[in-house]
JSON list of C-alpha atoms in Angstrom, two decimals:
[
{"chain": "N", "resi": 1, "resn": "UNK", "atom": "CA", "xyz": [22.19, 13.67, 21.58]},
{"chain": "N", "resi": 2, "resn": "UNK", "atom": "CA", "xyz": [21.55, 14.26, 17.99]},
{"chain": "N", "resi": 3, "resn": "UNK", "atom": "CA", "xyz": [24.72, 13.95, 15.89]},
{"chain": "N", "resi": 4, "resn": "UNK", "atom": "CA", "xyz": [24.94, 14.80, 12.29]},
{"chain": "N", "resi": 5, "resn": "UNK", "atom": "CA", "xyz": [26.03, 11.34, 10.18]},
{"chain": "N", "resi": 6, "resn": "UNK", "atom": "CA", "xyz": [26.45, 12.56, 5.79]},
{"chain": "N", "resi": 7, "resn": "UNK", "atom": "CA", "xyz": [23.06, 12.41, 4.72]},
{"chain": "N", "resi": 8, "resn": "UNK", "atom": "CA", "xyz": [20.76, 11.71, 7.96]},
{"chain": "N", "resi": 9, "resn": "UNK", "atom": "CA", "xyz": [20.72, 12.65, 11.54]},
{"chain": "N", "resi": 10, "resn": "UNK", "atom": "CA", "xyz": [22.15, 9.57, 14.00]},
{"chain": "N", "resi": 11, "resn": "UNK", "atom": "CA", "xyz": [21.38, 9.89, 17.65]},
{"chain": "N", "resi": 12, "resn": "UNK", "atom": "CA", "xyz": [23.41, 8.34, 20.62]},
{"chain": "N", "resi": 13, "resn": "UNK", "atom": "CA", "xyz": [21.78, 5.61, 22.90]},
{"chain": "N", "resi": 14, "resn": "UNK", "atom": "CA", "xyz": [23.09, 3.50, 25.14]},
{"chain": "N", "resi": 15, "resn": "UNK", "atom": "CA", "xyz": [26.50, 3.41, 23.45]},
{"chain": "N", "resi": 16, "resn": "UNK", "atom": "CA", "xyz": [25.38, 2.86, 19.87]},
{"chain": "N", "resi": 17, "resn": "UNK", "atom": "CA", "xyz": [23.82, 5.08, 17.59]},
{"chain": "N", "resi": 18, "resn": "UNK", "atom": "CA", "xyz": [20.45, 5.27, 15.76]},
{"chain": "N", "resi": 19, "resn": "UNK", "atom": "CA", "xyz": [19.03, 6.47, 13.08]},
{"chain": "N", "resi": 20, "resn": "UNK", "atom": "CA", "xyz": [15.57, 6.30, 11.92]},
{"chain": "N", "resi": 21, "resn": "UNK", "atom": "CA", "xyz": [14.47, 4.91, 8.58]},
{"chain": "N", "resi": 22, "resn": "UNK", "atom": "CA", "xyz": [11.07, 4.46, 7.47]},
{"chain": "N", "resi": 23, "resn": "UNK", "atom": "CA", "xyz": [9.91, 4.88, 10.52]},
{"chain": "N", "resi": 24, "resn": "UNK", "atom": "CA", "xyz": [11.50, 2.98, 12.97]},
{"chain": "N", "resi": 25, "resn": "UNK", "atom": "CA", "xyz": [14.63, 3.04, 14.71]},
{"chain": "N", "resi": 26, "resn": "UNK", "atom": "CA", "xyz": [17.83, 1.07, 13.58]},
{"chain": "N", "resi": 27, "resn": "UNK", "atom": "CA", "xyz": [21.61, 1.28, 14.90]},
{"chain": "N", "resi": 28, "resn": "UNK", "atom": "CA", "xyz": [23.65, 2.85, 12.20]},
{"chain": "N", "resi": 29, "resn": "UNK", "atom": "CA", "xyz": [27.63, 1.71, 11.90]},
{"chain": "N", "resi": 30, "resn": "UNK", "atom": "CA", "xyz": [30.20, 2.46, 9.91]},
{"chain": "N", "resi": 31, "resn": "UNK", "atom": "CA", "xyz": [31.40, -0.63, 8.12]},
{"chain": "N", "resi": 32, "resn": "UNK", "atom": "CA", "xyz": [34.71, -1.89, 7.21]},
{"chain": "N", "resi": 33, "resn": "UNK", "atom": "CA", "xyz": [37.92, 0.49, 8.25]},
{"chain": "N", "resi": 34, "resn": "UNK", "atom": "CA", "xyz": [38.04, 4.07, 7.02]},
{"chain": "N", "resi": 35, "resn": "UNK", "atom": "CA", "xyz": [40.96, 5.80, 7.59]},
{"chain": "N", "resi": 36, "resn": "UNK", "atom": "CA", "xyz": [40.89, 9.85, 8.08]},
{"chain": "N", "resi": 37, "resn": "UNK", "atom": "CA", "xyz": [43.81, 10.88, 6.16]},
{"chain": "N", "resi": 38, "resn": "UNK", "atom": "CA", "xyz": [45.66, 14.14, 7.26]},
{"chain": "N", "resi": 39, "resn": "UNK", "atom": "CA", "xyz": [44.13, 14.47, 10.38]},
{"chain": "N", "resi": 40, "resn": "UNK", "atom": "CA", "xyz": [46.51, 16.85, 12.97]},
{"chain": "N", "resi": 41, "resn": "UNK", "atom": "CA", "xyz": [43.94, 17.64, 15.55]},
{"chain": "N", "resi": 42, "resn": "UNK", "atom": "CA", "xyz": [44.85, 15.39, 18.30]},
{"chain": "N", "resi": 43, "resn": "UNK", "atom": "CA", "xyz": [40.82, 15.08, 20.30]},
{"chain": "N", "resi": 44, "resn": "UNK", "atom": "CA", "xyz": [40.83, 14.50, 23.93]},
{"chain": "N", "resi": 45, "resn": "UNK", "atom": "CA", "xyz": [38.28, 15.36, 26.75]},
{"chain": "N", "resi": 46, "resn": "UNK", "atom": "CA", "xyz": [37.80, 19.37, 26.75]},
{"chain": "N", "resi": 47, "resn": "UNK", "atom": "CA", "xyz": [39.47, 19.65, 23.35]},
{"chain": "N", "resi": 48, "resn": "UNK", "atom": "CA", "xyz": [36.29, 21.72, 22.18]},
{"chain": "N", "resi": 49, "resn": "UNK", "atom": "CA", "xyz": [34.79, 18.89, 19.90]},
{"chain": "N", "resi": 50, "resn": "UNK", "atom": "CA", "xyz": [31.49, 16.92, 21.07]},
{"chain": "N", "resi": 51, "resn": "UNK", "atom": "CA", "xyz": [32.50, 13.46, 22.81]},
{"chain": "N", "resi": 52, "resn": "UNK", "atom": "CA", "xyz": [29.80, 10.71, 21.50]},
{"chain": "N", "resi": 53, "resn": "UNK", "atom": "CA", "xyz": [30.20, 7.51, 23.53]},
{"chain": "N", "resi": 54, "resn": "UNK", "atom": "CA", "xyz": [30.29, 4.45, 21.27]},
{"chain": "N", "resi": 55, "resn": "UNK", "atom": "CA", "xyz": [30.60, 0.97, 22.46]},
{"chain": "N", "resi": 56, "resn": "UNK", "atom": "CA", "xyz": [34.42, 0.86, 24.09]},
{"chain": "N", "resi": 57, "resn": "UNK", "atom": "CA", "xyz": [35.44, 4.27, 22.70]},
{"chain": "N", "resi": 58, "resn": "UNK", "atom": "CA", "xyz": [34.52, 7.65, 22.21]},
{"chain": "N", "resi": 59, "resn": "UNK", "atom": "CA", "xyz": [34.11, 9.27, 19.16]},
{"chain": "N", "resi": 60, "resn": "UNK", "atom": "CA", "xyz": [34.71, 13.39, 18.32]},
{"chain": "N", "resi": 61, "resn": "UNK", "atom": "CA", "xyz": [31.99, 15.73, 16.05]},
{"chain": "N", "resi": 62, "resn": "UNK", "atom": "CA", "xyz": [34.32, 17.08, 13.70]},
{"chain": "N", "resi": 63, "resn": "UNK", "atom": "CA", "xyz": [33.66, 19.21, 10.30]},
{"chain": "N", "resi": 64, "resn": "UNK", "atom": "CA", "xyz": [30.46, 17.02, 9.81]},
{"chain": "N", "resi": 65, "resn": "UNK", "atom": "CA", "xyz": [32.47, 13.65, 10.93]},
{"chain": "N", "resi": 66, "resn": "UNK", "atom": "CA", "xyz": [32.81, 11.18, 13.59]},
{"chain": "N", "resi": 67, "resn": "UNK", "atom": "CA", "xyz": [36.31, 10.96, 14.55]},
{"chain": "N", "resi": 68, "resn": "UNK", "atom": "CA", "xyz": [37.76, 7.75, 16.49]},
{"chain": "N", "resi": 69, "resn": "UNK", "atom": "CA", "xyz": [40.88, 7.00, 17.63]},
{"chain": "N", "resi": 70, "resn": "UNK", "atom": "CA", "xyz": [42.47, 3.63, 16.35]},
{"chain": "N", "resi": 71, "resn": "UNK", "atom": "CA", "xyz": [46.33, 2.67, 16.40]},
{"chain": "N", "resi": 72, "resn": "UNK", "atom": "CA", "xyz": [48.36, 5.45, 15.79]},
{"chain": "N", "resi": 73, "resn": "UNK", "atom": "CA", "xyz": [45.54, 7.34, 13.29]},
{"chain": "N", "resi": 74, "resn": "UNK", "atom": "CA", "xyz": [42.25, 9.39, 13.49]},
{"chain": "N", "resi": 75, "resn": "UNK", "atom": "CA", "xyz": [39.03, 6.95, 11.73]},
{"chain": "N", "resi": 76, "resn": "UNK", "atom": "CA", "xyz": [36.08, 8.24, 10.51]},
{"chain": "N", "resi": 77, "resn": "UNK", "atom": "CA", "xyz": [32.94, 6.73, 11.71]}
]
């Protein structure tokens, strides 16, 4: 599954994503904690987003963004 990540292309695999970089494949993660601020849209299974498994969660293609859920709030991945 090919999931658009800012600048590049990431694709899911196994439960981690990839993106290729001079021509070879490497896992691209977010780093640190990034909060998505002002985010009402509550995602769930059917709720019309794509569902991207990664590692123990799931993350939601929204607007150009990887949503996950973490404590309360939406992050962006």
């Amino acid at each position: 599954m090919a999931v658009p990540h800012g600048d590049h292309v990431d694709y899911a695999h196994e439960g981690h994503l990839d993106t290729m970089q001079e021509g070879h494949c490497q896992e691209c993660e977010p780093s640190g904690h990034s909060e998505h601020d002002h985010h009402e849209h509550q995602h769930h299974e059917g709720c019309g987003h794509v569902a991207v498994p990664h590692g123990d969660h799931v993350d939601y293609i929204h607007d150009g963004h990887r949503h996950a859920a973490h404590s309360g709030h939406w992050d962006e991945h």
